[in-house]
Short mmCIF file of N, CA, C and O in Angstrom, two decimals:
data_model
loop_
_atom_site.label_atom_id
_atom_site.label_comp_id
_atom_site.label_asym_id
_atom_site.label_seq_id
_atom_site.Cartn_x
_atom_site.Cartn_y
_atom_site.Cartn_z
N UNK A 1 -8.06 1.08 7.19
CA UNK A 1 -6.67 0.71 7.28
C UNK A 1 -5.82 1.90 6.84
O UNK A 1 -6.15 2.58 5.87
N UNK A 2 -4.75 2.13 7.55
CA UNK A 2 -3.83 3.23 7.25
C UNK A 2 -3.23 3.05 5.85
O UNK A 2 -3.00 1.92 5.40
N UNK A 3 -2.96 4.15 5.18
CA UNK A 3 -2.42 4.10 3.81
C UNK A 3 -1.08 3.38 3.75
O UNK A 3 -0.81 2.62 2.83
N UNK A 4 -0.20 3.64 4.73
CA UNK A 4 1.11 2.99 4.70
C UNK A 4 0.98 1.48 4.85
O UNK A 4 1.76 0.72 4.29
N UNK A 5 -0.03 1.03 5.58
CA UNK A 5 -0.25 -0.42 5.71
C UNK A 5 -0.74 -0.98 4.38
O UNK A 5 -0.32 -2.06 3.96
N UNK A 6 -1.61 -0.26 3.69
CA UNK A 6 -2.09 -0.70 2.38
C UNK A 6 -0.92 -0.84 1.40
O UNK A 6 -0.86 -1.82 0.65
N UNK A 7 -0.02 0.12 1.41
CA UNK A 7 1.14 0.06 0.51
C UNK A 7 2.04 -1.12 0.84
O UNK A 7 2.53 -1.81 -0.05
N UNK A 8 2.27 -1.35 2.11
CA UNK A 8 3.12 -2.47 2.52
C UNK A 8 2.43 -3.81 2.27
O UNK A 8 3.09 -4.80 1.97
N UNK A 9 1.11 -3.83 2.36
CA UNK A 9 0.36 -5.04 2.03
C UNK A 9 0.59 -5.40 0.56
O UNK A 9 0.80 -6.58 0.23
N UNK A 10 0.59 -4.42 -0.31
CA UNK A 10 0.86 -4.67 -1.73
C UNK A 10 2.25 -5.25 -1.93
O UNK A 10 2.45 -6.16 -2.73
N UNK A 11 3.23 -4.73 -1.20
CA UNK A 11 4.60 -5.26 -1.29
C UNK A 11 4.65 -6.71 -0.80
O UNK A 11 5.31 -7.55 -1.42
N UNK A 12 3.96 -7.00 0.30
CA UNK A 12 3.91 -8.37 0.80
C UNK A 12 3.28 -9.31 -0.23
O UNK A 12 3.78 -10.41 -0.47
N UNK A 13 2.19 -8.88 -0.82
CA UNK A 13 1.51 -9.70 -1.81
C UNK A 13 2.38 -9.91 -3.04
O UNK A 13 2.35 -10.98 -3.65
N UNK A 14 3.16 -8.92 -3.39
CA UNK A 14 4.07 -9.05 -4.52
C UNK A 14 5.24 -9.98 -4.19
O UNK A 14 5.66 -10.78 -5.01
N UNK A 15 5.77 -9.85 -3.00
CA UNK A 15 6.91 -10.67 -2.58
C UNK A 15 6.53 -12.13 -2.38
O UNK A 15 7.33 -13.03 -2.63
N UNK A 16 5.31 -12.35 -1.93
CA UNK A 16 4.84 -13.70 -1.62
C UNK A 16 3.49 -13.94 -2.29
O UNK A 16 2.46 -14.04 -1.61
N UNK A 17 3.45 -14.00 -3.62
CA UNK A 17 2.17 -14.11 -4.33
C UNK A 17 1.40 -15.39 -4.00
O UNK A 17 0.18 -15.42 -4.13
N UNK A 18 2.09 -16.40 -3.56
CA UNK A 18 1.44 -17.67 -3.20
C UNK A 18 1.36 -17.87 -1.70
O UNK A 18 1.17 -18.99 -1.23
N UNK A 19 1.52 -16.79 -0.95
CA UNK A 19 1.51 -16.89 0.51
C UNK A 19 2.89 -17.26 1.03
O UNK A 19 3.87 -17.25 0.30
N UNK A 20 2.94 -17.56 2.31
CA UNK A 20 4.21 -17.93 2.94
C UNK A 20 4.14 -19.36 3.46
O UNK A 20 3.06 -19.90 3.70
N UNK A 21 5.30 -19.94 3.63
CA UNK A 21 5.39 -21.28 4.20
C UNK A 21 5.42 -21.18 5.72
O UNK A 21 5.65 -20.09 6.28
N UNK A 22 5.23 -22.29 6.38
CA UNK A 22 5.33 -22.31 7.84
C UNK A 22 6.72 -21.85 8.29
O UNK A 22 6.86 -21.18 9.31
N UNK A 23 7.75 -22.22 7.50
CA UNK A 23 9.13 -21.84 7.85
C UNK A 23 9.38 -20.35 7.70
O UNK A 23 10.35 -19.84 8.25
N UNK A 24 8.54 -19.65 6.95
CA UNK A 24 8.71 -18.21 6.74
C UNK A 24 7.89 -17.38 7.72
O UNK A 24 8.09 -16.17 7.82
N UNK A 25 6.96 -18.00 8.43
CA UNK A 25 6.01 -17.27 9.27
C UNK A 25 6.70 -16.43 10.34
O UNK A 25 6.55 -15.20 10.37
N UNK A 26 7.46 -17.05 11.22
CA UNK A 26 8.11 -16.29 12.29
C UNK A 26 9.25 -15.41 11.76
O UNK A 26 9.42 -14.28 12.24
N UNK A 27 10.02 -15.85 10.76
CA UNK A 27 11.00 -14.92 10.18
C UNK A 27 10.34 -13.67 9.59
O UNK A 27 10.91 -12.58 9.68
N UNK A 28 9.15 -13.81 9.00
CA UNK A 28 8.44 -12.64 8.49
C UNK A 28 8.06 -11.70 9.63
O UNK A 28 8.27 -10.49 9.54
N UNK A 29 7.54 -12.25 10.70
CA UNK A 29 7.21 -11.43 11.87
C UNK A 29 8.46 -10.73 12.39
O UNK A 29 8.44 -9.51 12.63
N UNK A 30 9.55 -11.46 12.53
CA UNK A 30 10.79 -10.87 13.05
C UNK A 30 11.34 -9.81 12.11
O UNK A 30 11.88 -8.79 12.56
N UNK A 31 11.21 -10.02 10.81
CA UNK A 31 11.69 -9.05 9.83
C UNK A 31 10.93 -7.74 9.92
O UNK A 31 11.52 -6.66 9.85
N UNK A 32 9.63 -7.82 10.10
CA UNK A 32 8.78 -6.64 10.10
C UNK A 32 8.59 -6.01 11.48
O UNK A 32 8.09 -4.89 11.58
N UNK A 33 9.00 -6.70 12.53
CA UNK A 33 8.70 -6.27 13.89
C UNK A 33 9.15 -4.84 14.19
O UNK A 33 8.39 -4.06 14.74
N UNK A 34 10.33 -4.46 13.83
CA UNK A 34 10.83 -3.13 14.14
C UNK A 34 10.23 -2.01 13.30
O UNK A 34 10.42 -0.83 13.58
N UNK A 35 9.48 -2.37 12.27
CA UNK A 35 8.91 -1.39 11.36
C UNK A 35 7.54 -0.88 11.81
O UNK A 35 7.05 0.12 11.29
N UNK A 36 6.88 -1.57 12.71
CA UNK A 36 5.50 -1.29 13.09
C UNK A 36 5.30 -1.41 14.58
O UNK A 36 6.04 -2.10 15.26
N UNK A 37 4.22 -0.82 15.04
CA UNK A 37 3.75 -1.13 16.39
C UNK A 37 3.16 -2.54 16.32
O UNK A 37 2.85 -3.04 15.23
N UNK A 38 3.00 -3.17 17.44
CA UNK A 38 2.40 -4.51 17.45
C UNK A 38 1.02 -4.50 16.81
O UNK A 38 0.66 -5.42 16.06
N UNK A 39 0.24 -3.48 17.10
CA UNK A 39 -1.11 -3.37 16.55
C UNK A 39 -1.09 -3.28 15.02
O UNK A 39 -1.82 -3.98 14.33
N UNK A 40 -0.23 -2.41 14.50
CA UNK A 40 -0.16 -2.26 13.05
C UNK A 40 0.42 -3.49 12.36
O UNK A 40 -0.02 -3.86 11.27
N UNK A 41 1.38 -4.13 13.00
CA UNK A 41 1.93 -5.37 12.43
C UNK A 41 0.87 -6.45 12.38
O UNK A 41 0.73 -7.15 11.37
N UNK A 42 0.10 -6.59 13.43
CA UNK A 42 -0.98 -7.58 13.45
C UNK A 42 -2.04 -7.26 12.39
O UNK A 42 -2.56 -8.17 11.73
N UNK A 43 -2.33 -5.99 12.20
CA UNK A 43 -3.29 -5.59 11.17
C UNK A 43 -2.77 -5.96 9.78
O UNK A 43 -3.49 -6.56 8.98
N UNK A 44 -1.52 -5.60 9.50
CA UNK A 44 -0.92 -5.90 8.20
C UNK A 44 -0.92 -7.40 7.94
O UNK A 44 -1.36 -7.86 6.88
N UNK A 45 -0.42 -8.17 8.89
CA UNK A 45 -0.30 -9.61 8.68
C UNK A 45 -1.65 -10.31 8.65
O UNK A 45 -1.82 -11.29 7.91
N UNK A 46 -2.62 -9.84 9.42
CA UNK A 46 -3.94 -10.47 9.37
C UNK A 46 -4.58 -10.26 8.00
O UNK A 46 -5.24 -11.15 7.47
N UNK A 47 -4.37 -9.08 7.41
CA UNK A 47 -4.87 -8.83 6.06
C UNK A 47 -4.15 -9.70 5.04
O UNK A 47 -4.76 -10.27 4.15
N UNK A 48 -2.85 -9.78 5.15
CA UNK A 48 -2.04 -10.55 4.20
C UNK A 48 -2.32 -12.05 4.31
O UNK A 48 -2.49 -12.73 3.29
N UNK A 49 -2.37 -12.55 5.52
CA UNK A 49 -2.51 -13.99 5.72
C UNK A 49 -3.96 -14.46 5.81
O UNK A 49 -4.22 -15.66 5.73
N UNK A 50 -4.87 -13.51 5.99
CA UNK A 50 -6.27 -13.89 6.14
C UNK A 50 -6.53 -14.64 7.44
O UNK A 50 -7.36 -15.52 7.50
N UNK A 51 -5.78 -14.26 8.47
CA UNK A 51 -5.91 -14.91 9.77
C UNK A 51 -6.44 -13.94 10.80
O UNK A 51 -6.52 -12.74 10.57
N UNK A 52 -6.75 -14.47 11.95
CA UNK A 52 -7.31 -13.70 13.04
C UNK A 52 -6.29 -12.73 13.63
O UNK A 52 -5.17 -13.12 13.98
N UNK A 53 -6.69 -11.49 13.76
CA UNK A 53 -5.85 -10.43 14.33
C UNK A 53 -5.32 -10.82 15.71
O UNK A 53 -4.13 -10.64 16.00
N UNK A 54 -6.17 -11.37 16.56
CA UNK A 54 -5.76 -11.68 17.94
C UNK A 54 -4.79 -12.84 17.99
O UNK A 54 -3.88 -12.85 18.83
N UNK A 55 -4.93 -13.80 17.07
CA UNK A 55 -3.93 -14.87 16.99
C UNK A 55 -2.57 -14.30 16.61
O UNK A 55 -1.54 -14.73 17.14
N UNK A 56 -2.58 -13.34 15.72
CA UNK A 56 -1.32 -12.71 15.31
C UNK A 56 -0.68 -11.93 16.44
O UNK A 56 0.55 -11.97 16.59
N UNK A 57 -1.46 -11.23 17.24
CA UNK A 57 -0.87 -10.50 18.36
C UNK A 57 -0.17 -11.47 19.31
O UNK A 57 0.91 -11.17 19.82
N UNK A 58 -0.77 -12.62 19.51
CA UNK A 58 -0.16 -13.64 20.36
C UNK A 58 1.14 -14.15 19.74
O UNK A 58 2.15 -14.32 20.42
N UNK A 59 1.13 -14.39 18.41
CA UNK A 59 2.34 -14.87 17.74
C UNK A 59 3.44 -13.82 17.71
O UNK A 59 4.62 -14.15 17.79
N UNK A 60 3.07 -12.55 17.60
CA UNK A 60 4.06 -11.48 17.64
C UNK A 60 4.74 -11.46 19.00
O UNK A 60 5.97 -11.40 19.10
N UNK A 61 3.95 -11.55 20.06
CA UNK A 61 4.52 -11.61 21.41
C UNK A 61 5.40 -12.84 21.57
O UNK A 61 6.49 -12.77 22.14
N UNK A 62 4.94 -13.97 21.05
CA UNK A 62 5.69 -15.22 21.15
C UNK A 62 7.03 -15.10 20.42
O UNK A 62 8.06 -15.54 20.93
N UNK A 63 7.02 -14.49 19.24
CA UNK A 63 8.27 -14.38 18.47
C UNK A 63 9.30 -13.53 19.20
O UNK A 63 10.49 -13.80 19.12
N UNK A 64 8.84 -12.52 19.91
CA UNK A 64 9.76 -11.63 20.60
C UNK A 64 10.23 -12.21 21.93
O UNK A 64 11.34 -11.93 22.36
N UNK A 65 9.42 -13.03 22.55
CA UNK A 65 9.82 -13.60 23.84
C UNK A 65 10.67 -14.86 23.67
O UNK A 65 11.44 -15.21 24.56
N UNK A 66 10.56 -15.51 22.52
CA UNK A 66 11.30 -16.76 22.33
C UNK A 66 12.64 -16.55 21.64
O UNK A 66 13.37 -17.49 21.41
N UNK A 67 12.95 -15.33 21.30
CA UNK A 67 14.21 -15.06 20.61
C UNK A 67 14.01 -14.97 19.12
O UNK A 67 12.97 -15.34 18.58
N UNK A 68 15.00 -14.46 18.45
CA UNK A 68 14.91 -14.23 17.02
C UNK A 68 14.95 -15.52 16.22
O UNK A 68 15.51 -16.52 16.65
N UNK A 69 14.36 -15.44 15.04
CA UNK A 69 14.40 -16.55 14.09
C UNK A 69 15.80 -16.68 13.53
O UNK A 69 16.65 -15.80 13.67
N UNK A 70 16.03 -17.76 12.84
CA UNK A 70 17.28 -18.00 12.14
C UNK A 70 17.60 -16.81 11.24
O UNK A 70 16.77 -16.38 10.43
N UNK A 71 18.79 -16.25 11.37
CA UNK A 71 19.17 -15.04 10.63
C UNK A 71 19.14 -15.25 9.12
O UNK A 71 18.82 -14.32 8.38
N UNK A 72 19.48 -16.43 8.65
CA UNK A 72 19.45 -16.70 7.21
C UNK A 72 18.02 -16.62 6.69
O UNK A 72 17.77 -16.02 5.63
N UNK A 73 17.07 -17.16 7.43
CA UNK A 73 15.66 -17.10 7.03
C UNK A 73 15.15 -15.66 7.04
O UNK A 73 14.43 -15.24 6.14
N UNK A 74 15.52 -14.92 8.06
CA UNK A 74 15.13 -13.51 8.15
C UNK A 74 15.72 -12.74 6.97
O UNK A 74 15.04 -11.92 6.34
N UNK A 75 16.97 -12.99 6.64
CA UNK A 75 17.64 -12.32 5.54
C UNK A 75 16.94 -12.62 4.21
O UNK A 75 16.77 -11.72 3.37
N UNK A 76 16.53 -13.86 4.01
CA UNK A 76 15.84 -14.23 2.77
C UNK A 76 14.48 -13.53 2.66
O UNK A 76 14.12 -13.03 1.60
N UNK A 77 13.76 -13.47 3.77
CA UNK A 77 12.47 -12.78 3.78
C UNK A 77 12.67 -11.29 3.51
O UNK A 77 11.97 -10.69 2.70
N UNK A 78 13.65 -10.71 4.16
CA UNK A 78 13.92 -9.28 3.97
C UNK A 78 14.29 -8.98 2.51
O UNK A 78 13.84 -7.99 1.93
N UNK A 79 15.10 -9.85 1.92
CA UNK A 79 15.49 -9.68 0.53
C UNK A 79 14.28 -9.74 -0.40
O UNK A 79 14.13 -8.90 -1.31
N UNK A 80 13.41 -10.71 -0.19
CA UNK A 80 12.21 -10.82 -1.03
C UNK A 80 11.34 -9.57 -0.90
O UNK A 80 10.80 -9.07 -1.89
N UNK A 81 11.20 -9.07 0.30
CA UNK A 81 10.40 -7.86 0.50
C UNK A 81 11.05 -6.65 -0.18
O UNK A 81 10.36 -5.84 -0.81
N UNK A 82 12.35 -6.52 -0.05
CA UNK A 82 13.06 -5.41 -0.69
C UNK A 82 12.90 -5.47 -2.21
O UNK A 82 12.66 -4.45 -2.85
N UNK A 83 13.01 -6.66 -2.77
CA UNK A 83 12.85 -6.83 -4.21
C UNK A 83 11.44 -6.45 -4.67
O UNK A 83 11.25 -6.03 -5.81
N UNK A 84 10.48 -6.59 -3.78
CA UNK A 84 9.08 -6.28 -4.12
C UNK A 84 8.73 -4.82 -3.85
O UNK A 84 7.59 -4.41 -4.03
N UNK A 85 9.72 -4.03 -3.41
CA UNK A 85 9.48 -2.61 -3.22
C UNK A 85 9.21 -2.17 -1.80
O UNK A 85 8.89 -1.01 -1.55
N UNK A 86 9.34 -3.06 -0.83
CA UNK A 86 9.17 -2.69 0.56
C UNK A 86 10.30 -1.76 0.96
O UNK A 86 11.46 -2.02 0.64
N UNK A 87 9.99 -0.68 1.62
CA UNK A 87 11.02 0.25 2.07
C UNK A 87 11.19 0.15 3.58
O UNK A 87 10.23 -0.04 4.31
N UNK A 88 12.44 0.25 4.00
CA UNK A 88 12.80 0.07 5.40
C UNK A 88 13.08 1.42 6.05
O UNK A 88 13.60 2.32 5.41
N UNK A 89 12.79 1.51 7.33
CA UNK A 89 13.04 2.74 8.08
C UNK A 89 14.49 2.89 8.53
O UNK A 89 14.91 3.97 8.88
N UNK A 90 15.26 1.81 8.50
CA UNK A 90 16.62 1.91 9.05
C UNK A 90 17.61 2.40 8.07
O UNK A 90 17.81 3.04 7.30
#
């Protein structure tokens, strides 16, 4: 796994020590989508969530084709990640 993914995995684990809720799943994907390639995002999230990489690639595609998540939910996820030390490219 790439070093930058390992560092971001630590931030995810810090921001969500008990995992994420179903309501946070797609907002998390939408929040992180612009930061990674689809492959790297699926790698990061499969490590964090302990789920199948290929299921995540399908969900990443689904999140982008169905439109963005609720902006308030995305904002809350982004804030939690920022508080945990996640750095943004923008």
